[in-house]
PDB file of C-alpha atoms in Angstrom:
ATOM      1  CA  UNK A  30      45.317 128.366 -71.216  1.00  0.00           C
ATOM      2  CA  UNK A  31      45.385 129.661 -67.790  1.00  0.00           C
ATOM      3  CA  UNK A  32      44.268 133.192 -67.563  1.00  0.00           C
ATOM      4  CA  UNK A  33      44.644 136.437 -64.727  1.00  0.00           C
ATOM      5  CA  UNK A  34      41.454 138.773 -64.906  1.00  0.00           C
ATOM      6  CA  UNK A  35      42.192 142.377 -63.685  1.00  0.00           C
ATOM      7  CA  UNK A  36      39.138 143.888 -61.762  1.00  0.00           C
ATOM      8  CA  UNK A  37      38.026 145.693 -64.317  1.00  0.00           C
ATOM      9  CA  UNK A  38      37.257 142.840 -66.689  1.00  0.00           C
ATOM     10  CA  UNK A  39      35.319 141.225 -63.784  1.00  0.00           C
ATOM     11  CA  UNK A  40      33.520 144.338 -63.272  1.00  0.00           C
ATOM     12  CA  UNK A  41      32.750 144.929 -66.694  1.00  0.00           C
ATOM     13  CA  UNK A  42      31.571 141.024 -67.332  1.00  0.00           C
ATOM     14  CA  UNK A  43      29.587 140.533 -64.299  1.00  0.00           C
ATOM     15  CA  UNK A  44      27.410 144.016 -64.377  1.00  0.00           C
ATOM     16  CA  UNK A  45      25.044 143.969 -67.305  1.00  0.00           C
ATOM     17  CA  UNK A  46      24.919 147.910 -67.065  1.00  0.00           C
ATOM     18  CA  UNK A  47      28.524 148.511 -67.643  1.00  0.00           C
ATOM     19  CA  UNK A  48      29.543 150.747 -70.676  1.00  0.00           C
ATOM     20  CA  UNK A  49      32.438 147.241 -71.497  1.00  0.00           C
ATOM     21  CA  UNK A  50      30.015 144.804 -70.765  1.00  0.00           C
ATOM     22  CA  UNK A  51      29.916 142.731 -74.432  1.00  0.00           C
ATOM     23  CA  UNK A  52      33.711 142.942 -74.212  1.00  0.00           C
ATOM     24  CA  UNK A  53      34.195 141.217 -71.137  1.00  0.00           C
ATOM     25  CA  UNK A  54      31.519 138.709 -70.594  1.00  0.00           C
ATOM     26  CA  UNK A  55      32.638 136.368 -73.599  1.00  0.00           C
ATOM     27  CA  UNK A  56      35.669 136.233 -71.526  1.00  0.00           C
ATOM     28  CA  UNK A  57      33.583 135.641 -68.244  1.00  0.00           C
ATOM     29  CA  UNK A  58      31.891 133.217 -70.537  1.00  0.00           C
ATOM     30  CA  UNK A  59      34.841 130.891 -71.731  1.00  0.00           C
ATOM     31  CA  UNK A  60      35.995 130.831 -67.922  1.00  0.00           C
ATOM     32  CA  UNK A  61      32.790 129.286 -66.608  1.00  0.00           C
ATOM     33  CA  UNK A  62      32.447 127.151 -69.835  1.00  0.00           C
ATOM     34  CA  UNK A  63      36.037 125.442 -69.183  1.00  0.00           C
ATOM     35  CA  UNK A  64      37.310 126.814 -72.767  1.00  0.00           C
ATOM     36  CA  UNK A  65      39.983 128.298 -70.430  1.00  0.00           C
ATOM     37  CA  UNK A  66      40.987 128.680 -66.649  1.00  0.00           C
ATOM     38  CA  UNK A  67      40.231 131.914 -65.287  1.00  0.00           C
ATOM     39  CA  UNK A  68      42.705 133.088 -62.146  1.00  0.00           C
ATOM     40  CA  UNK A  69      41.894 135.492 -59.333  1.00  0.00           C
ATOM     41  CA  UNK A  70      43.345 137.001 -56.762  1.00  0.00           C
ATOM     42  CA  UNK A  71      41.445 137.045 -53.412  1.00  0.00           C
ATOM     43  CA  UNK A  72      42.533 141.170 -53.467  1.00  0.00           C
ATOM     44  CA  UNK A  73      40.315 141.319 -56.586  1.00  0.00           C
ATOM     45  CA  UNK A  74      37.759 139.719 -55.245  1.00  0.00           C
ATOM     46  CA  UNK A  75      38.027 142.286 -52.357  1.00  0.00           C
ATOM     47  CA  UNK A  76      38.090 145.051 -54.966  1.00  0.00           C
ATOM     48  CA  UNK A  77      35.122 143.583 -57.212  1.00  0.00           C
ATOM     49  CA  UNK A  78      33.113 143.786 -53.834  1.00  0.00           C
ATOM     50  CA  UNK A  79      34.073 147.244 -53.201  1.00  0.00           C
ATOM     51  CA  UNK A  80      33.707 148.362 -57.165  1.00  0.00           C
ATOM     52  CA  UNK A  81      29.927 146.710 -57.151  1.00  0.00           C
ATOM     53  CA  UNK A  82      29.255 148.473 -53.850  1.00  0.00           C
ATOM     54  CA  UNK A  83      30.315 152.097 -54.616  1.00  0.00           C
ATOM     55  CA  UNK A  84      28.960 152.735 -58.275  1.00  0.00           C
ATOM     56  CA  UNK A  85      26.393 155.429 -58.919  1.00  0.00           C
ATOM     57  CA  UNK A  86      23.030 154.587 -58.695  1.00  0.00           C
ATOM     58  CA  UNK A  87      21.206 152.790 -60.133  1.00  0.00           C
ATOM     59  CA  UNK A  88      23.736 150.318 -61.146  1.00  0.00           C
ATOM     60  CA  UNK A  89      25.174 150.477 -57.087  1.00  0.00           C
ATOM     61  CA  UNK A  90      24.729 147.049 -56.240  1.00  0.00           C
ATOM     62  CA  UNK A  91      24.067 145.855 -52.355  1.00  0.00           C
ATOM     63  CA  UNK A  92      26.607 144.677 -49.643  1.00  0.00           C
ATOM     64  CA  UNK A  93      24.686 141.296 -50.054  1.00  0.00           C
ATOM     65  CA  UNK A  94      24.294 141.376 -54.060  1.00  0.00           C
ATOM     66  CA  UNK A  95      28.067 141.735 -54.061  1.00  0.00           C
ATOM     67  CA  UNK A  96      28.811 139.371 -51.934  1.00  0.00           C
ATOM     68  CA  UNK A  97      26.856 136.977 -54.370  1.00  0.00           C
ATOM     69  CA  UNK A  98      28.791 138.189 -57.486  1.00  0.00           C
ATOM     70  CA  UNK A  99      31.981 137.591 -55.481  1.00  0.00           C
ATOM     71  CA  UNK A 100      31.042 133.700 -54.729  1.00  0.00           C
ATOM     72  CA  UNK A 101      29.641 133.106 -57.836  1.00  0.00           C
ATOM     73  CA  UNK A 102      33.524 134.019 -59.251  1.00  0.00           C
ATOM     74  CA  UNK A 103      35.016 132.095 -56.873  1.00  0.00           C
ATOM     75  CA  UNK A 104      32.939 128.819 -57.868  1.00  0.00           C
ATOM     76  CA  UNK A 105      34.315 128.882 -61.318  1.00  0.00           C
ATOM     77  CA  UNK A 106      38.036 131.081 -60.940  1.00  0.00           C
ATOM     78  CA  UNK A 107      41.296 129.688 -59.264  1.00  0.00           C
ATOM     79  CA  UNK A 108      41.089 132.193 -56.339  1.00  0.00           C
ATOM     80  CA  UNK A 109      44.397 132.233 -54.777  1.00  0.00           C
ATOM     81  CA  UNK A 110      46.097 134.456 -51.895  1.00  0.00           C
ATOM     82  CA  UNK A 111      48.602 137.434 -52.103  1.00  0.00           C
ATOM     83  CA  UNK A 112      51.489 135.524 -50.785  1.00  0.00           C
ATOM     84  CA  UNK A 113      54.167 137.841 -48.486  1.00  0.00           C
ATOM     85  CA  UNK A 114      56.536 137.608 -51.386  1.00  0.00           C
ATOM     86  CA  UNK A 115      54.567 138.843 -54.257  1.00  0.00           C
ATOM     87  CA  UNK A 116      53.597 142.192 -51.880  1.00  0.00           C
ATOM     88  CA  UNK A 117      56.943 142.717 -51.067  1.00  0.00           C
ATOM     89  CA  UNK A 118      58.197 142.001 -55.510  1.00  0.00           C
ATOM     90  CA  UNK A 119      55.134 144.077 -56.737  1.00  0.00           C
ATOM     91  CA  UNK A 120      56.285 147.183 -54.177  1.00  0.00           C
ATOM     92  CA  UNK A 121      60.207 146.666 -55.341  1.00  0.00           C
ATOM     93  CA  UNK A 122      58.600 146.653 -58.819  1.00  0.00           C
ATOM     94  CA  UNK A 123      56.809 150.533 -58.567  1.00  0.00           C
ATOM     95  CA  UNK A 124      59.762 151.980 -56.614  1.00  0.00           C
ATOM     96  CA  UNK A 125      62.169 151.054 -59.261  1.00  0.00           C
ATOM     97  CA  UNK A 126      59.895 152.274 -61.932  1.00  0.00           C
ATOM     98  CA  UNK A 127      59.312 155.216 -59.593  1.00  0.00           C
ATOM     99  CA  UNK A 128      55.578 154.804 -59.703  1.00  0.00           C
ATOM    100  CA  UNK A 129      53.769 155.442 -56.964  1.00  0.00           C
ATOM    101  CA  UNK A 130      50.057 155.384 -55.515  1.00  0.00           C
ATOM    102  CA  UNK A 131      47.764 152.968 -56.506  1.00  0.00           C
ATOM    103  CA  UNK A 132      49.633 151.653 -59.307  1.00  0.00           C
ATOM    104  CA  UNK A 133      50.501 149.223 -56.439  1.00  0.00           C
ATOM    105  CA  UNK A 134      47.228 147.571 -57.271  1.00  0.00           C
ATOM    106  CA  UNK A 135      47.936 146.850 -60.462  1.00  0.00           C
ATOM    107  CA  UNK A 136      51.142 145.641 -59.654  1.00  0.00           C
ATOM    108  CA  UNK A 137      50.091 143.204 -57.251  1.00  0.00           C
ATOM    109  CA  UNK A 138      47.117 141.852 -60.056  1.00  0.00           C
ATOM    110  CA  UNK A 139      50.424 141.029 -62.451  1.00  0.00           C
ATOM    111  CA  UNK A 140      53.336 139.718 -60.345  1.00  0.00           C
ATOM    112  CA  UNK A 141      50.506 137.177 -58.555  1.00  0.00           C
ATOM    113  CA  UNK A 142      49.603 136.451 -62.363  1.00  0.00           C
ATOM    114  CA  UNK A 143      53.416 136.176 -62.753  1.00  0.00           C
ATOM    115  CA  UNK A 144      53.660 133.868 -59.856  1.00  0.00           C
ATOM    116  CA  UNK A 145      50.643 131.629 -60.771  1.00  0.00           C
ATOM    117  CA  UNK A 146      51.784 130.595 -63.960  1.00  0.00           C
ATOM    118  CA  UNK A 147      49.421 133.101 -66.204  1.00  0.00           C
ATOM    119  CA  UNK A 148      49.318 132.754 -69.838  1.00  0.00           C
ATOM    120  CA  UNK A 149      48.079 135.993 -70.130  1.00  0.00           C
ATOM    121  CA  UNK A 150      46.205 139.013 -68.405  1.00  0.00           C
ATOM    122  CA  UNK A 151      43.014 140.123 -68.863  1.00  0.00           C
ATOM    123  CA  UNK A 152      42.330 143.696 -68.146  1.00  0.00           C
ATOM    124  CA  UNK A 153      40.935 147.052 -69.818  1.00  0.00           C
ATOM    125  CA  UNK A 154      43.989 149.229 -68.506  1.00  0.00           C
ATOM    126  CA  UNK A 155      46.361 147.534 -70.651  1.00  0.00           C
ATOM    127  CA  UNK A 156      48.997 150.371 -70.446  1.00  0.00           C
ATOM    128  CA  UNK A 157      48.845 150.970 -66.732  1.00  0.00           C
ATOM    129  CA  UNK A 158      49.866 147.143 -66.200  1.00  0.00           C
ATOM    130  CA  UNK A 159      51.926 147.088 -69.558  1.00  0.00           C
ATOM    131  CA  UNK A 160      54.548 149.963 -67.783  1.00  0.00           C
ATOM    132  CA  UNK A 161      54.744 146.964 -65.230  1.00  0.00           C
ATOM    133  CA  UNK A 162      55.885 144.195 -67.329  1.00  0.00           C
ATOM    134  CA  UNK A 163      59.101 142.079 -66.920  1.00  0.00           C
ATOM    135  CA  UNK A 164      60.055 139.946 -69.902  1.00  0.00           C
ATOM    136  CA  UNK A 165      59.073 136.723 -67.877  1.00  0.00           C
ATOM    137  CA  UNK A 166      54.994 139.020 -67.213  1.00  0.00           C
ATOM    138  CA  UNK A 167      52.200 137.087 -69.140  1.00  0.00           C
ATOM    139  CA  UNK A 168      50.542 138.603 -71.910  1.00  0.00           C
ATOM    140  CA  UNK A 169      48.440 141.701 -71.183  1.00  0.00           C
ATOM    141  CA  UNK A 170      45.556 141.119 -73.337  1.00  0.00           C
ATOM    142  CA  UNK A 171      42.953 144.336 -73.869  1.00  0.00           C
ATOM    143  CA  UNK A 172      39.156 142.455 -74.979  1.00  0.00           C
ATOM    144  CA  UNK A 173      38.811 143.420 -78.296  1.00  0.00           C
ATOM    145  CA  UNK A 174      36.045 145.440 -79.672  1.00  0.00           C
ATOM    146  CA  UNK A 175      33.416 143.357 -81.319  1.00  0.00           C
ATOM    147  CA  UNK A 176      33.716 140.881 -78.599  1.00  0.00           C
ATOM    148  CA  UNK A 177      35.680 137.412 -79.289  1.00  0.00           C
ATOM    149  CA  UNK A 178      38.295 135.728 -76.819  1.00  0.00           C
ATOM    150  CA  UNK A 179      40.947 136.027 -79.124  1.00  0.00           C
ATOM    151  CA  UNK A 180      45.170 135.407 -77.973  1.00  0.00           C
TER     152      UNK A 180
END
């Protein structure tokens, strides 16, 4: 089962302090165990680094604690690039919706899911990315509360 993880599932699973923690790090958990294959893209890598860096103290983590996080991910996830093509769908994709802003973010997360082969993806704003679908999307998938990685 090849799964996307939005940034807020990474966030969530790789701060202890965060409010979804429980929720997310099973999922976290399964990735690094092999139970499944986690995808990434290397945007949400860039946007873990800048979530980790920017939240309130005490929680704020450091440029170089980040940085850790981030290669820690990438030594268990599928990190892959934004290719040209999945910019240019995921743009097409919000102006024909008429969404605008940084929906665009969201958009890119799912149509690189799309174009890696996803199963499914992983993320607590299911209905931001779920206003986004195509039928051909992979699952959007919400961790349940109590925690289980459950499809």
């Amino acid at each position: 089962m090849k799964l996307a993880f939005d940034t807020s599932v990474l966030v969530a699973g790789l701060h202890r302090a965060h409010p979804h923690h429980d929720r997310a790090v099973v999922w976290i958990d399964a990735v690094a165990e092999g139970r499944v294959s986690g995808l990434a893209t290397w945007h949400a890598l860039a946007e873990l680094w800048s979530v980790l860096t920017r939240l309130p103290k005490p929680a704020r983590a450091s440029p170089e604690q980040a940085l850790q996080v981030v290669r820690r991910v990438r030594s268990v996830y599928d990190v892959r690039p934004v290719d040209p093509a999945v910019y240019d769908e995921a743009m097409q994709r919000c102006t024909d919706r008429l969404l605008s802003s940084g929906v665009l973010f969201d958009a890119l997360h799912l149509v690189a899911a799309e174009h890696a082969g996803a199963d499914a993806l992983v993320t607590f704003n299911g209905s931001d990315f779920l206003r986004l679908t195509v039928p051909s999307s992979p699952r959007i998938v919400i961790p349940p509360d109590p925690p289980e990685v459950t499809l």
